[in-house]
C-alpha positions as a LaTeX table, in Angstrom:
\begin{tabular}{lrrr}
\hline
Residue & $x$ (\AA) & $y$ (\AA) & $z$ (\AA) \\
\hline
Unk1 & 84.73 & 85.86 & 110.32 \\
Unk2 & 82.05 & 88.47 & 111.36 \\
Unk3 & 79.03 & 87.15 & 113.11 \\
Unk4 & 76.44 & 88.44 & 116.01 \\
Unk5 & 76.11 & 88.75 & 119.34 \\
Unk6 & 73.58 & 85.81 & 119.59 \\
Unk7 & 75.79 & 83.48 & 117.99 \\
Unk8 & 78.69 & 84.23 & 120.77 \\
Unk9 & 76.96 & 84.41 & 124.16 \\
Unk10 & 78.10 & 80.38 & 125.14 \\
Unk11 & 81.30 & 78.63 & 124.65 \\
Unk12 & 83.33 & 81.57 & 123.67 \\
Unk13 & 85.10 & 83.88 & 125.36 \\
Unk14 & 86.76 & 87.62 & 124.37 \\
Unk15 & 89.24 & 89.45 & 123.47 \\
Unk16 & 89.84 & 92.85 & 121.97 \\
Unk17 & 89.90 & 93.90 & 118.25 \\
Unk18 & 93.16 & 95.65 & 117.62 \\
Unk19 & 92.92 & 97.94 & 114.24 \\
Unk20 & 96.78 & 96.61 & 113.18 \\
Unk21 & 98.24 & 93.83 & 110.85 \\
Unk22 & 98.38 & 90.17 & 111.83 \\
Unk23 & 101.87 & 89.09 & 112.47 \\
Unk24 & 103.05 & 85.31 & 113.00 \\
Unk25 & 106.27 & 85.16 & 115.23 \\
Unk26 & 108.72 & 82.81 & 115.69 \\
Unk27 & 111.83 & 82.38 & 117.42 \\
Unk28 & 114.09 & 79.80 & 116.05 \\
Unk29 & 115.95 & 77.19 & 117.64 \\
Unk30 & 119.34 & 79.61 & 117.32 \\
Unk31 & 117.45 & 82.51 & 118.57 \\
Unk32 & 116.65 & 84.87 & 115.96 \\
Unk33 & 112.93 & 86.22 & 115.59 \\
Unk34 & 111.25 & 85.84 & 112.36 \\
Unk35 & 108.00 & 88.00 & 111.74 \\
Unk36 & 105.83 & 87.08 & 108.98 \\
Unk37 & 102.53 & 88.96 & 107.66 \\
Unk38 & 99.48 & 86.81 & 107.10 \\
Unk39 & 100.20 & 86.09 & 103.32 \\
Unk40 & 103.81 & 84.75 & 104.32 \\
Unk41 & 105.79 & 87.70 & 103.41 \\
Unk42 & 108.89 & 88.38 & 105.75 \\
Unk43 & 108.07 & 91.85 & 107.70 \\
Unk44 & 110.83 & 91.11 & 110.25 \\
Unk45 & 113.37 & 94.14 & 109.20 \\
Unk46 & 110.34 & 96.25 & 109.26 \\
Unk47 & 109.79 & 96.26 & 113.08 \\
Unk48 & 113.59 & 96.47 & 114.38 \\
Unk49 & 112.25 & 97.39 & 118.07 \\
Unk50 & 110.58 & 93.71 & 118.37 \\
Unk51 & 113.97 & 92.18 & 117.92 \\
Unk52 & 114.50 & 91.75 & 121.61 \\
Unk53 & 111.32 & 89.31 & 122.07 \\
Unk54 & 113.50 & 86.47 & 120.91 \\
Unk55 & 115.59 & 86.80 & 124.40 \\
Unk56 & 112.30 & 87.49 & 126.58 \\
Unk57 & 111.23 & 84.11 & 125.31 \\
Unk58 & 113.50 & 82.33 & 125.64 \\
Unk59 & 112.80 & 79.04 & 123.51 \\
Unk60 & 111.84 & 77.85 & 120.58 \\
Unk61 & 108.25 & 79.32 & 119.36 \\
Unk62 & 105.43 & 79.88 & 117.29 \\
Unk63 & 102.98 & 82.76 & 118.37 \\
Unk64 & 100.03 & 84.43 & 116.64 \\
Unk65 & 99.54 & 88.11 & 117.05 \\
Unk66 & 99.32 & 91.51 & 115.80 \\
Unk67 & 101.57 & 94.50 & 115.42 \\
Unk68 & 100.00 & 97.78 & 116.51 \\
Unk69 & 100.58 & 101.12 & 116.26 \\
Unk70 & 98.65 & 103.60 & 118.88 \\
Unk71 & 98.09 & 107.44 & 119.00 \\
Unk72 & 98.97 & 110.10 & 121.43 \\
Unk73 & 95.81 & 109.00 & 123.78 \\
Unk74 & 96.63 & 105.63 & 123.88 \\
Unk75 & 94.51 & 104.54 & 121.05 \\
Unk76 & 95.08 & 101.92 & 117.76 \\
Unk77 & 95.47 & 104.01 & 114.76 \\
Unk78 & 95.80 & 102.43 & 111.77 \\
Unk79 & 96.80 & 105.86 & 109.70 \\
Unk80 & 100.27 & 105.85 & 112.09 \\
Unk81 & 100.89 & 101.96 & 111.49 \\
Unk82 & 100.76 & 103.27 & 107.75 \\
Unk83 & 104.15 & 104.58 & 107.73 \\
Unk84 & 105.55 & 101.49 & 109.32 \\
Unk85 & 103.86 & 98.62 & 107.20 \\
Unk86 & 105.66 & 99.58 & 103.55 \\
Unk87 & 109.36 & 100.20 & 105.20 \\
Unk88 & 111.86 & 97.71 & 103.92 \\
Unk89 & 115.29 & 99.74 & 104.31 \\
Unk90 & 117.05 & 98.57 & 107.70 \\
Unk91 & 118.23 & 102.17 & 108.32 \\
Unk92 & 114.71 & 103.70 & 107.36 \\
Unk93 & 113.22 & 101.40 & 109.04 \\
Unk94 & 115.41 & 101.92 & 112.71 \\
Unk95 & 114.38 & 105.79 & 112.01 \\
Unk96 & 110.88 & 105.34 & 111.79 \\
Unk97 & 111.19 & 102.81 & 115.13 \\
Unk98 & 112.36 & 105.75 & 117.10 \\
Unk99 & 110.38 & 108.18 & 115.97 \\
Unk100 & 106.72 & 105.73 & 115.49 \\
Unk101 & 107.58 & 102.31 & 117.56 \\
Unk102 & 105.05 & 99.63 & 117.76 \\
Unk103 & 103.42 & 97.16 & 119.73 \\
Unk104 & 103.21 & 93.59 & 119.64 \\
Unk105 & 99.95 & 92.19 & 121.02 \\
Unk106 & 100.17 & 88.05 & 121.26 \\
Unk107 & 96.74 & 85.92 & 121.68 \\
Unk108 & 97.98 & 82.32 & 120.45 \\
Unk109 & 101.06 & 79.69 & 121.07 \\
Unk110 & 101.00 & 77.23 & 118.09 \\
Unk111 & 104.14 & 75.22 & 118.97 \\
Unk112 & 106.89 & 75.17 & 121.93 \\
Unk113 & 109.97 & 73.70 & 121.68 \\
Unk114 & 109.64 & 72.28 & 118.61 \\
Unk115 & 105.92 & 70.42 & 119.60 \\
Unk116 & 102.57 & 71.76 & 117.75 \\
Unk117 & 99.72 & 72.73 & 119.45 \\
Unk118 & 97.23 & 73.48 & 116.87 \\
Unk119 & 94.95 & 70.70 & 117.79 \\
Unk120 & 94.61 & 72.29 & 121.54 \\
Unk121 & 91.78 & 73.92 & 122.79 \\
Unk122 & 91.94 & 77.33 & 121.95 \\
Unk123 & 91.95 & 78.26 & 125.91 \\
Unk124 & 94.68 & 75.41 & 126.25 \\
Unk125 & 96.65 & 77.57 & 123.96 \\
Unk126 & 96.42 & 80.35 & 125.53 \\
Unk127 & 96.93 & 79.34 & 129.10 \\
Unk128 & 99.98 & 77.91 & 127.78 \\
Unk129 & 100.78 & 81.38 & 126.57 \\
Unk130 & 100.36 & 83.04 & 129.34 \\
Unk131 & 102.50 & 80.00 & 131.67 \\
Unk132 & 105.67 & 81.54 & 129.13 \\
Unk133 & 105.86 & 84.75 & 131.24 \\
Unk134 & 107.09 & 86.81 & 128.86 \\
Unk135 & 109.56 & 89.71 & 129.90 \\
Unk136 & 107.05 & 92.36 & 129.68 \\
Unk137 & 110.47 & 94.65 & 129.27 \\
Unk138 & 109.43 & 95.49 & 125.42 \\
Unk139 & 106.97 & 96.29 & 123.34 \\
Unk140 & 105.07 & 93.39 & 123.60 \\
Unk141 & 102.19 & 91.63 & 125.89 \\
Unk142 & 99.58 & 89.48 & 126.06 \\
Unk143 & 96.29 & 90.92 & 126.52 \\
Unk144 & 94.00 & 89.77 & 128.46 \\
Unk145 & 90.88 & 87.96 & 127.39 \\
Unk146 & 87.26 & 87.99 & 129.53 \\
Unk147 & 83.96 & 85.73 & 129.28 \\
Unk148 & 82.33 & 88.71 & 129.65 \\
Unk149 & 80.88 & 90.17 & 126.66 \\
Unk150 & 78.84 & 92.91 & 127.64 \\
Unk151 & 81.81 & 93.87 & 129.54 \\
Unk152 & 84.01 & 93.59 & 126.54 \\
Unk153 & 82.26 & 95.79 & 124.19 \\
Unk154 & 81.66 & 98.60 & 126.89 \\
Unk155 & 85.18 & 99.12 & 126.93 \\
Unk156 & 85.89 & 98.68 & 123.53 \\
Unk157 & 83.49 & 101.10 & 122.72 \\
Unk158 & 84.73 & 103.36 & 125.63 \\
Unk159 & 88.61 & 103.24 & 124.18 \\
Unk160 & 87.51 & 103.61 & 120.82 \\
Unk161 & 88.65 & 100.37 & 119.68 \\
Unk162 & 87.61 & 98.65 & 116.41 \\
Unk163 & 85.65 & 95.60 & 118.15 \\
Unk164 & 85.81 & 92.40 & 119.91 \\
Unk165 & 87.25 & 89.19 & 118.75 \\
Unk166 & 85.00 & 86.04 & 120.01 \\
Unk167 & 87.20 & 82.69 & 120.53 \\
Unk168 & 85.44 & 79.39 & 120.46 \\
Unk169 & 87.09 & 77.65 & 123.54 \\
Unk170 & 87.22 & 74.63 & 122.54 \\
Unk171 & 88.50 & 75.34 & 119.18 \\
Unk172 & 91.84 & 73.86 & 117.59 \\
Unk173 & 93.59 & 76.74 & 115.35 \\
Unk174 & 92.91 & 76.58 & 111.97 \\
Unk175 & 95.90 & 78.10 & 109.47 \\
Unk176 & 93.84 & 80.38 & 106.83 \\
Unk177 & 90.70 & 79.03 & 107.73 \\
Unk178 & 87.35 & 81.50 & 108.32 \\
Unk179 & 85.58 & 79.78 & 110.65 \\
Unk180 & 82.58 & 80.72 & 113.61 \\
Unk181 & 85.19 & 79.58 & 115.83 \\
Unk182 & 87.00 & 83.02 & 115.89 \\
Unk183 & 83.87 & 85.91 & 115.07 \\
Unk184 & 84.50 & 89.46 & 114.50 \\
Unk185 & 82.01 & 91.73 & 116.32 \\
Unk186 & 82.92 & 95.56 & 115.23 \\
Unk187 & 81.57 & 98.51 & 115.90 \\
Unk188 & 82.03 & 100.17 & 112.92 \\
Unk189 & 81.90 & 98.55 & 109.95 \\
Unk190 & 85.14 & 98.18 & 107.66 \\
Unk191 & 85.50 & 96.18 & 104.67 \\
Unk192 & 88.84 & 94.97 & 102.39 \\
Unk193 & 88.45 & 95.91 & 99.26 \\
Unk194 & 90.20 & 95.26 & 96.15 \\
Unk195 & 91.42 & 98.21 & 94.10 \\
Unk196 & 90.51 & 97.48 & 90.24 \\
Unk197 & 91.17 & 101.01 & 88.87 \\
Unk198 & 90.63 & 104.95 & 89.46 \\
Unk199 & 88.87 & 108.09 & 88.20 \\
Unk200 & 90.67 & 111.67 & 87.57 \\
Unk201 & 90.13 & 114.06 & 89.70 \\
Unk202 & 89.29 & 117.59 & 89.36 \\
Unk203 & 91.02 & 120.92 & 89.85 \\
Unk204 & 95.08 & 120.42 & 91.62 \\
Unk205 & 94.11 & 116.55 & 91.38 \\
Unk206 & 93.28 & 116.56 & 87.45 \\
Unk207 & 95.15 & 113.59 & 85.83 \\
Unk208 & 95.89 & 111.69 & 88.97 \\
Unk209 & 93.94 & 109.77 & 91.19 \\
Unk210 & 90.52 & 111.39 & 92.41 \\
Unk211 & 88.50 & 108.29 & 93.71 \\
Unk212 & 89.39 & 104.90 & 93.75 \\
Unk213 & 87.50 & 102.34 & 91.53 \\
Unk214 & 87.04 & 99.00 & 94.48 \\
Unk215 & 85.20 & 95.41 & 94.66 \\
Unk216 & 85.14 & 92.26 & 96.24 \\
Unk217 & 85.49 & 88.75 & 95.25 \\
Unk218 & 82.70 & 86.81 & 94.55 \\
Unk219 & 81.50 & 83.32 & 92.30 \\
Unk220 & 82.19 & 85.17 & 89.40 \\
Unk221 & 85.02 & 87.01 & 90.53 \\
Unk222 & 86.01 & 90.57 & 91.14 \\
Unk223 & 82.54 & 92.36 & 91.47 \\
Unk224 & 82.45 & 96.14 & 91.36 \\
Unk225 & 81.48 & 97.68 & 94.95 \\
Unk226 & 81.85 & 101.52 & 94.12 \\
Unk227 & 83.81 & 104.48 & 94.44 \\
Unk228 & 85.99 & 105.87 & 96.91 \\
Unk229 & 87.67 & 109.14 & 97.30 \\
Unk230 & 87.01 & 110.57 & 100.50 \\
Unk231 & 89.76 & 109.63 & 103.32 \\
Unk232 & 92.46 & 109.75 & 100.12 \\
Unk233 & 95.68 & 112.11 & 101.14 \\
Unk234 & 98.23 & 113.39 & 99.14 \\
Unk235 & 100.83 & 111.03 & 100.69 \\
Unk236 & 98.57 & 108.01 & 99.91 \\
Unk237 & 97.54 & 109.01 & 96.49 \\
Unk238 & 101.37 & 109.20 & 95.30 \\
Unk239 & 102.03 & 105.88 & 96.73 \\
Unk240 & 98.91 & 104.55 & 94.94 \\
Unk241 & 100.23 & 105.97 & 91.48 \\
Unk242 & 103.56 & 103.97 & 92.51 \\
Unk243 & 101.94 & 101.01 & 93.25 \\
Unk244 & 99.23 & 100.39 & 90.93 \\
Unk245 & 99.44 & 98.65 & 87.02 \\
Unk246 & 97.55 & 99.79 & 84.12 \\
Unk247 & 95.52 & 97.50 & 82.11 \\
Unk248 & 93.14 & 98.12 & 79.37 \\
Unk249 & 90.15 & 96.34 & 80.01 \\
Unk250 & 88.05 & 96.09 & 83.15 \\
Unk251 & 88.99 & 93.31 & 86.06 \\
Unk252 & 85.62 & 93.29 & 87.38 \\
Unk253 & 82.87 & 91.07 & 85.74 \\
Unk254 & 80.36 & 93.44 & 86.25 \\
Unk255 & 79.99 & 96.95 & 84.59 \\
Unk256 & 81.59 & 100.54 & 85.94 \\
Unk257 & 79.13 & 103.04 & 85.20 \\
Unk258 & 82.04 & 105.93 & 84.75 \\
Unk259 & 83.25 & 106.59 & 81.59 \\
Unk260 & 86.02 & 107.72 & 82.72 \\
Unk261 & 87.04 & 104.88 & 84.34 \\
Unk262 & 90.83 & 104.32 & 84.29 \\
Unk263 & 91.37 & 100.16 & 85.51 \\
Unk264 & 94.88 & 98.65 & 87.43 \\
Unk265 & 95.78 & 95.19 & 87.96 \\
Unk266 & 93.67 & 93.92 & 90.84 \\
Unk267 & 97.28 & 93.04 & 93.34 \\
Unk268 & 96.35 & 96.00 & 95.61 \\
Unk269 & 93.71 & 95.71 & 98.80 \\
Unk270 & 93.18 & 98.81 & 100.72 \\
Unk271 & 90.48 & 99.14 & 104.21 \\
Unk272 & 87.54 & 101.35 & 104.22 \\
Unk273 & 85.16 & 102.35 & 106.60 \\
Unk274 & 81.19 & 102.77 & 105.11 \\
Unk275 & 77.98 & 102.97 & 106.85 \\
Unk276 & 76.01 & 100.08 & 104.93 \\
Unk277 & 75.79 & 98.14 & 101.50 \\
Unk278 & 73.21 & 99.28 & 99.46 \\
Unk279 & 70.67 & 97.14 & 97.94 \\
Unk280 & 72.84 & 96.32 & 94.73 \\
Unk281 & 76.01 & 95.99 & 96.29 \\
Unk282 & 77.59 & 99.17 & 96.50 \\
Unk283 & 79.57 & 100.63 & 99.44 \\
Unk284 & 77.81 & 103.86 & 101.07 \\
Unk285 & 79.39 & 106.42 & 102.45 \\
Unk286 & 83.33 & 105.17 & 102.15 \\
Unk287 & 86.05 & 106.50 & 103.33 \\
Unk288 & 89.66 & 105.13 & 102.51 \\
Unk289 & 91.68 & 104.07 & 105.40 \\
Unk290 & 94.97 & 103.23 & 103.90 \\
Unk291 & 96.77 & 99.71 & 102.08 \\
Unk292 & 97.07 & 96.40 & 103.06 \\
Unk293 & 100.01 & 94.69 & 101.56 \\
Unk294 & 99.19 & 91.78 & 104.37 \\
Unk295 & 96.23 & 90.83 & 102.55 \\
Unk296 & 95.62 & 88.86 & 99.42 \\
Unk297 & 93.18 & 90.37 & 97.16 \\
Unk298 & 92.17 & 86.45 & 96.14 \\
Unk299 & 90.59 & 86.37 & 99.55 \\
Unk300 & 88.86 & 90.03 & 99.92 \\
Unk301 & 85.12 & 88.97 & 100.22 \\
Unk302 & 81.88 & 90.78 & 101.31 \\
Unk303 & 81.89 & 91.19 & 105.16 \\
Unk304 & 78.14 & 91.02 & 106.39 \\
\hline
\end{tabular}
């Protein structure tokens, strides 16, 4: 959940905010690793150069954590986990692992041979994560974590990273739960939106997708929170076409001021970046980021 600085400086302590997708990992009691995405769909075949964590553990598991991809300086980039996330052929998949691997990047045991943690302390949990030793002889680790704050978000501005995640110590986990027990500080400011339709674009783009017609879920439902066009490749847009479903009348409850306004099914979430809200909800400044098939669009809410 996103919060403030002020409501993080005691009882919490720090970790890094990794621009990838959530990932929960298990390794069942025959061995095999499972990877799931945070609205339970199976991702395993997707990552084939994760495979050997299931060995470097060792045991029985349940971890939380978050597949990342990172650029030539060492940086997240969301825009190269892109052509990971949507892979479900095993032999397209193995390509793209050679060519783009990923990281694994684990912050949380929930259960250990078969016994649940959830109700431990948060820093429990993680001590207990640490105690596994992992074989750091993959693509995985565990991060470390500080109680520094000031500290935190000097590097994490310094690398260029999205923000810092603040952990209540003392905090059981909580399965789908936003809570101010886990608090997103970033320093830019993103927002999941849902995509709800599309206008044409202009010139080589006429008849296909020119800007992307987004909202967010409130009381009422899916309210309308603007346009979005800039950030939008021709790689992306064809995979929007592909993805999105025509409907006739509008899915948000409030009205789009375009007449041209084509509307889709709202299944589809996709990240933006923006520099504020304005005063009657609209998103300023976007730019498109890419799709999040991790999320629900049931759960894409305003992020203040």
């Amino acid at each position: 959940m996103p919060g403030t600085e002020a409501e993080v400086r005691h009882g919490f302590r720090y970790e890094f905010k990794w621009d990838g997708v959530r990932a929960l990992v298990a390794v069942t009691a025959d061995g095999a690793l499972q990877l799931r995405s945070r609205n339970g769909i199976d991702i395993t075949a997707r990552y084939p150069e994760l495979a050997g964590l299931a060995d470097a553990i060792g045991r029985p598991a349940v971890l939380d954590g978050e597949i990342v991809a990172f650029d030539a300086h060492g940086r997240p980039s969301f825009s190269a986990l892109q052509s990971r996330m949507h892979l479900a052929d095993p032999t397209r998949a193995a390509r793209a692992a050679a060519a783009d691997p990923v990281a694994l990047l684990l912050f949380d045991l929930l259960s250990l041979d078969g016994d649940d943690r959830l109700a431990w302390p948060q820093q429990t949990r993680r001590a207990a994560l640490v105690d596994l030793s992992i074989a750091a002889d993959g693509p995985w680790s565990v991060p470390p974590d500080t109680d520094d704050l000031d500290a935190a978000l000097t590097i994490a501005t310094d690398r260029g990273l999205e923000g810092v995640v603040a952990k209540r110590v003392d905090a059981p986990y909580r399965p789908g739960v936003r809570s101010k027990a886990w608090v997103k500080l970033r320093l830019a400011r993103r927002q999941e939106v849902v995509v709800g339709g599309w206008r044409p674009g202009k010139g080589h783009r006429a008849g296909r997708i020119g800007s992307l017609l987004v909202g967010v879920q409130d009381a009422s439902g899916l309210r309308y929170a603007g346009g979005v066009g800039s950030g939008l490749t021709e790689q992306e847009i064809a995979a929007l076409e592909a993805a999105l479903i025509p409907r006739r009348d509008s899915p948000f409850h409030d009205a789009v001021e375009h007449r041209d306004a084509r509307f889709a099914e709202p299944h589809l979430v996709v990240d933006v970046r923006f520099t504020e809200w304005t005063p009657d909800g609209r998103l300023r400044h976007p730019v498109y980021l890419g799709r999040r098939s991790d999320k629900d669009p049931a759960e894409v809410v305003r992020e203040d």
